[in-house]
Short mmCIF file of N, CA, C and O in Angstrom, two decimals:
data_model
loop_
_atom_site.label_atom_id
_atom_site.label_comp_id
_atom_site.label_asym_id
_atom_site.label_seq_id
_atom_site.Cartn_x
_atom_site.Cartn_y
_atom_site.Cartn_z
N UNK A 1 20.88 30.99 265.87
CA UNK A 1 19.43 31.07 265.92
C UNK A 1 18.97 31.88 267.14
O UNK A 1 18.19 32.80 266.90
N UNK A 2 19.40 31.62 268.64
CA UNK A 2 19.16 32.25 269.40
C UNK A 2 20.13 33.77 269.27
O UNK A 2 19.63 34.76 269.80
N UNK A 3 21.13 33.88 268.77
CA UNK A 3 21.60 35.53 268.66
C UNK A 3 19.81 35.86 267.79
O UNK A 3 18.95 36.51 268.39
N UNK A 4 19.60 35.37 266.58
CA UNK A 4 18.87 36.61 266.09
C UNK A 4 17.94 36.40 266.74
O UNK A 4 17.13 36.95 265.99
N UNK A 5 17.16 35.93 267.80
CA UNK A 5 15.77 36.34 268.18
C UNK A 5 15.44 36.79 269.49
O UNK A 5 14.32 36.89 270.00
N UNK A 6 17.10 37.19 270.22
CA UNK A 6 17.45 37.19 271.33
C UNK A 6 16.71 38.60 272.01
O UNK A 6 16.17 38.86 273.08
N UNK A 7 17.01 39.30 270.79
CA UNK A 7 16.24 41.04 271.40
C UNK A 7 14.77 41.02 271.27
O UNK A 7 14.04 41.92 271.67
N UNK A 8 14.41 39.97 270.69
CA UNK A 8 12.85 40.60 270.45
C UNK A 8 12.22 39.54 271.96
O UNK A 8 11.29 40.05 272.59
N UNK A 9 12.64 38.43 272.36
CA UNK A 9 12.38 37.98 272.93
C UNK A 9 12.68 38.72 274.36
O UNK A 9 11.87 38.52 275.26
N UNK A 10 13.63 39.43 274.58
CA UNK A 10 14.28 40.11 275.50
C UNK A 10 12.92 41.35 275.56
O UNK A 10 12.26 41.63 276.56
N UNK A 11 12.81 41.84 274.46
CA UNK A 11 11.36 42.83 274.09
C UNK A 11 10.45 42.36 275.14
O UNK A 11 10.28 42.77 276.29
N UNK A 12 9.91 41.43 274.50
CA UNK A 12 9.11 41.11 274.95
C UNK A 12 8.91 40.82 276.71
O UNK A 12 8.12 41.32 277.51
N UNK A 13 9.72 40.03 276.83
CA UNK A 13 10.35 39.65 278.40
C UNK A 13 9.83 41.10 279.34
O UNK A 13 9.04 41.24 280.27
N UNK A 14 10.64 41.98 278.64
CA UNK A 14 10.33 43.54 279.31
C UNK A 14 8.97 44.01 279.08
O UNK A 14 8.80 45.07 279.68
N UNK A 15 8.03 43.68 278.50
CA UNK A 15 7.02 44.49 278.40
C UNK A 15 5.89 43.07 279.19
O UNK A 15 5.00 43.34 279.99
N UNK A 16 6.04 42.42 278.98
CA UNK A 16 5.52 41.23 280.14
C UNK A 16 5.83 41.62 281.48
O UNK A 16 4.94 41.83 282.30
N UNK A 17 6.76 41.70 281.68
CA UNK A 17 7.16 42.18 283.06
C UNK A 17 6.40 43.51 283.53
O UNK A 17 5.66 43.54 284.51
N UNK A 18 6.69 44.63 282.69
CA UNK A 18 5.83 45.67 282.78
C UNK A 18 4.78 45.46 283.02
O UNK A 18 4.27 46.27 283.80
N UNK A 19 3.82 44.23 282.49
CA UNK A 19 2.50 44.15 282.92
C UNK A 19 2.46 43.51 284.41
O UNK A 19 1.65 43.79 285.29
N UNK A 20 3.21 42.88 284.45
CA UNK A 20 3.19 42.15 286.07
C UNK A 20 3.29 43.52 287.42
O UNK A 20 2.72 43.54 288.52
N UNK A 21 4.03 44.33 286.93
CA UNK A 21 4.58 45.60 287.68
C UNK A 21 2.53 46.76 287.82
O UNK A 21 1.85 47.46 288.58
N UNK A 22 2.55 46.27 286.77
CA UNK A 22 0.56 47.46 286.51
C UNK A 22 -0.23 46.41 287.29
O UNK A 22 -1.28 46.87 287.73
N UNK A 23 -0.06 45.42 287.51
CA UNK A 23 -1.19 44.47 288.82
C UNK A 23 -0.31 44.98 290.27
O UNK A 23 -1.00 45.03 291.28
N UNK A 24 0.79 45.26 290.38
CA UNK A 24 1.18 45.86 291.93
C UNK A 24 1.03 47.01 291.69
O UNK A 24 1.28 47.54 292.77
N UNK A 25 0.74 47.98 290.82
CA UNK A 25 0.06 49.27 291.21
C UNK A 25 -1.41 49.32 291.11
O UNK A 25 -1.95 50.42 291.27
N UNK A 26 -2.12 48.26 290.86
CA UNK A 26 -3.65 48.20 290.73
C UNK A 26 -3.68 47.75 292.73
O UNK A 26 -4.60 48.13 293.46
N UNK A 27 -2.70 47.08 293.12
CA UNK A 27 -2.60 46.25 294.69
C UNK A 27 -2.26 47.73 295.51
O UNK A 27 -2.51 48.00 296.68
N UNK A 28 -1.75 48.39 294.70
CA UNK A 28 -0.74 49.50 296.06
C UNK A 28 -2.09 50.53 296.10
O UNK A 28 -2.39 50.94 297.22
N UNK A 29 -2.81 50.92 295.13
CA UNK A 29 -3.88 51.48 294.93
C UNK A 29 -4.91 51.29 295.77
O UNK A 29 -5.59 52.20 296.22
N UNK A 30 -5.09 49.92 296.06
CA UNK A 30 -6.57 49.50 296.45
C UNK A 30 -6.19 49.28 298.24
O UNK A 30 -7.11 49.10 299.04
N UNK A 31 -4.75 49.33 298.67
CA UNK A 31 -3.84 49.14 299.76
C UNK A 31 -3.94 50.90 299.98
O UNK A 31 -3.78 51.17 301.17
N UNK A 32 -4.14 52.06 299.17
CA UNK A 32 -3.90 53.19 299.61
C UNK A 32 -2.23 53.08 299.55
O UNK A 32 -1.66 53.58 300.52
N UNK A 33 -1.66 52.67 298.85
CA UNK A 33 -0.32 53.19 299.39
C UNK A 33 0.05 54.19 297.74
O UNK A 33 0.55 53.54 296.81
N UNK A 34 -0.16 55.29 297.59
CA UNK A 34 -0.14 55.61 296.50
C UNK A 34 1.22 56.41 295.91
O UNK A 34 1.19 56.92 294.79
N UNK A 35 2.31 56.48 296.72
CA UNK A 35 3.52 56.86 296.47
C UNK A 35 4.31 55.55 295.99
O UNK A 35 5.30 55.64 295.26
N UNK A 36 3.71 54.13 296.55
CA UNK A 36 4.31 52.91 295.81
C UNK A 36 3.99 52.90 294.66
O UNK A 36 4.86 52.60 293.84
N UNK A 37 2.78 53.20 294.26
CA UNK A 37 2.07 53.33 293.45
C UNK A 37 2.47 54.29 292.06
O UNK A 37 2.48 53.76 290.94
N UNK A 38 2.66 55.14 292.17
CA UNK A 38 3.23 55.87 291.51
C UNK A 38 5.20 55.81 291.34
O UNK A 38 5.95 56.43 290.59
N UNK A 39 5.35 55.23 291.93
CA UNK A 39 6.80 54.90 292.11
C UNK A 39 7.02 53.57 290.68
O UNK A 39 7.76 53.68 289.70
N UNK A 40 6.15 52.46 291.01
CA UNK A 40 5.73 51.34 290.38
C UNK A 40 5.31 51.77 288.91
O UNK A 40 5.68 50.96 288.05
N UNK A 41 4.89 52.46 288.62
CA UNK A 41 3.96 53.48 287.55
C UNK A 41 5.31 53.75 286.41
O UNK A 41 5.50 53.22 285.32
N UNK A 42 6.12 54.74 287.11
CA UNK A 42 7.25 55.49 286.58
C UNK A 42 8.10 54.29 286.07
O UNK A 42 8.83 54.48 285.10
N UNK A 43 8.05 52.91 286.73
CA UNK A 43 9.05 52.29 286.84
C UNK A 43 8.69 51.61 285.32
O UNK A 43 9.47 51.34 284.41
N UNK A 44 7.07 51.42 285.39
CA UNK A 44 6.40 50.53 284.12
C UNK A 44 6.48 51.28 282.77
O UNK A 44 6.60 50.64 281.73
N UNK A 45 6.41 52.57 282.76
CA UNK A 45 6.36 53.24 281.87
C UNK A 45 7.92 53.35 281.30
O UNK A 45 7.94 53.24 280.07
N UNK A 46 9.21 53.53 281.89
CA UNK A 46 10.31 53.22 281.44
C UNK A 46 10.33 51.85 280.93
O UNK A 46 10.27 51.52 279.75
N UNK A 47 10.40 51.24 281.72
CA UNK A 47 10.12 49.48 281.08
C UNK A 47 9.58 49.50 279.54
O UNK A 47 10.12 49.20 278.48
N UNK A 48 8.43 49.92 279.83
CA UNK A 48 7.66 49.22 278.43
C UNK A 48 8.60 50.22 277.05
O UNK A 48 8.70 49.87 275.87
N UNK A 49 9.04 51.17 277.53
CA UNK A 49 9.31 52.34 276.59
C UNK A 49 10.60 51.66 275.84
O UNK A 49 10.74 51.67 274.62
N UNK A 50 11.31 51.18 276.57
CA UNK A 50 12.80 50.47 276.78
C UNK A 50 12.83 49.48 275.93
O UNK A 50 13.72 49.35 275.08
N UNK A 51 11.89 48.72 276.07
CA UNK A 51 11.16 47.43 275.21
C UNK A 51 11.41 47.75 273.86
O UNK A 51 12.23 47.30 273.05
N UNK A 52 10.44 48.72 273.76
CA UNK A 52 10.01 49.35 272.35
C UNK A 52 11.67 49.97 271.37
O UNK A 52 11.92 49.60 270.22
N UNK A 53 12.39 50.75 272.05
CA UNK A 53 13.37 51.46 271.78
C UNK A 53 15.07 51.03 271.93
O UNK A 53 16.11 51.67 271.80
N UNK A 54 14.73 49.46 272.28
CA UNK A 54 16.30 48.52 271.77
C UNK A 54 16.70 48.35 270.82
O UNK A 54 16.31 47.53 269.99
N UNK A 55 17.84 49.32 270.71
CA UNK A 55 18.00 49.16 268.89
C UNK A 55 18.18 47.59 268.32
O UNK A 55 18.43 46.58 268.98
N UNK A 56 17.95 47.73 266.76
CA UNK A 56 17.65 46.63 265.84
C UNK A 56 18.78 46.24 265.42
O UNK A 56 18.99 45.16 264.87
N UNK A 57 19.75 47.28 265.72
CA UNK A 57 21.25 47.37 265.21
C UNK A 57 22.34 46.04 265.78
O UNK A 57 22.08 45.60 266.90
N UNK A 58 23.21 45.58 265.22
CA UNK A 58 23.79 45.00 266.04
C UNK A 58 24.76 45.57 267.00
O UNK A 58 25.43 46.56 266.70
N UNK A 59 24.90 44.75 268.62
CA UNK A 59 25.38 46.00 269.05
C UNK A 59 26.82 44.81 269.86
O UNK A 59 26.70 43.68 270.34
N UNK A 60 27.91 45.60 269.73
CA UNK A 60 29.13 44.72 270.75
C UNK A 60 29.23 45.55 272.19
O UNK A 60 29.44 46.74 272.41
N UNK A 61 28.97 44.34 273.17
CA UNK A 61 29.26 45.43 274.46
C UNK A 61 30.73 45.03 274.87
O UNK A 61 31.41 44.01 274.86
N UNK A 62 30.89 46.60 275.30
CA UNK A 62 32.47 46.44 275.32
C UNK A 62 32.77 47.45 276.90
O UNK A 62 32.31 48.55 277.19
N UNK A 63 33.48 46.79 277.50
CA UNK A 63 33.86 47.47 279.11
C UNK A 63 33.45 49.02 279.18
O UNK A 63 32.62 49.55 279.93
N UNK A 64 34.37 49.70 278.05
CA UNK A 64 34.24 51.20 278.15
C UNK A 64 33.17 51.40 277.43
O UNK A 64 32.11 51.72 277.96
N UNK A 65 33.33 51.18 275.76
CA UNK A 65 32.64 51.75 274.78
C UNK A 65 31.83 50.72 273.99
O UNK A 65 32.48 49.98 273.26
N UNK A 66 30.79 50.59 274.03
CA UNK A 66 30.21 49.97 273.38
C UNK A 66 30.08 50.34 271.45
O UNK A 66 29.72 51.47 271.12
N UNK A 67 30.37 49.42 270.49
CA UNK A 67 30.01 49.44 269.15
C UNK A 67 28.49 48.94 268.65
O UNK A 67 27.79 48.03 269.09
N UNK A 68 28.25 49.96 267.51
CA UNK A 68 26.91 49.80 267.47
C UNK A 68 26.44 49.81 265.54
O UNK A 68 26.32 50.91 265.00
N UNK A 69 26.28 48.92 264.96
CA UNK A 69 26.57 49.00 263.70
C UNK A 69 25.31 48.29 263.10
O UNK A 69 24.84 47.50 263.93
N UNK A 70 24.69 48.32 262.04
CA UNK A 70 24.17 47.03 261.06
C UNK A 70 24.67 46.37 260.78
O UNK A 70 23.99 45.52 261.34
N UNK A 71 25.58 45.69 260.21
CA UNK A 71 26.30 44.85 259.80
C UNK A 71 27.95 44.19 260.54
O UNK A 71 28.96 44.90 260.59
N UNK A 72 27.92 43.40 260.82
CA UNK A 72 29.29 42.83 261.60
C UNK A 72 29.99 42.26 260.91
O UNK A 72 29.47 41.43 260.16
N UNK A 73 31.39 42.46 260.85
CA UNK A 73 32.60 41.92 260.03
C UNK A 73 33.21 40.69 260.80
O UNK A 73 33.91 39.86 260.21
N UNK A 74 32.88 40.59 262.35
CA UNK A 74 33.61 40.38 263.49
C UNK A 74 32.98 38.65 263.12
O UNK A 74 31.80 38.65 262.79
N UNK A 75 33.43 37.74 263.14
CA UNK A 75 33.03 36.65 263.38
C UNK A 75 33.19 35.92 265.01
O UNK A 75 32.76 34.79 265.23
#
């Protein structure tokens, strides 16, 4: 039960977070510090993107090479 809802929740996790990260660049802003700011920015915009673009696929992580398939034989 928790394998299948593990990525969307993980989704989510990351794009929550992303929002926590856009209130310390609304703080670094109003602080003038605007290279944090933009640092913080770059950081949110990967985040949320990352979120969006975890594949649906099932995936095995593996030391070297990771496998990446729809369907698993592997019990």
């Amino acid at each position: 039960m928790i394998k299948k809802h593990f990525l969307e929740i993980l989704r989510w996790g990351l794009r929550l977070h992303g929002v926590g990260h856009l209130i310390e660049v609304f703080s670094a802003i109003a602080e003038g510090a605007y290279i944090t700011a933009s640092i913080a920015l770059v950081f949110i915009v990967i985040e949320i993107l990352a979120s969006f673009y975890i594949p649906k696929e099932h995936v095995h992580l593996k030391p070297i090479k990771s496998d990446l398939h729809d369907k698993c034989d592997e019990v």
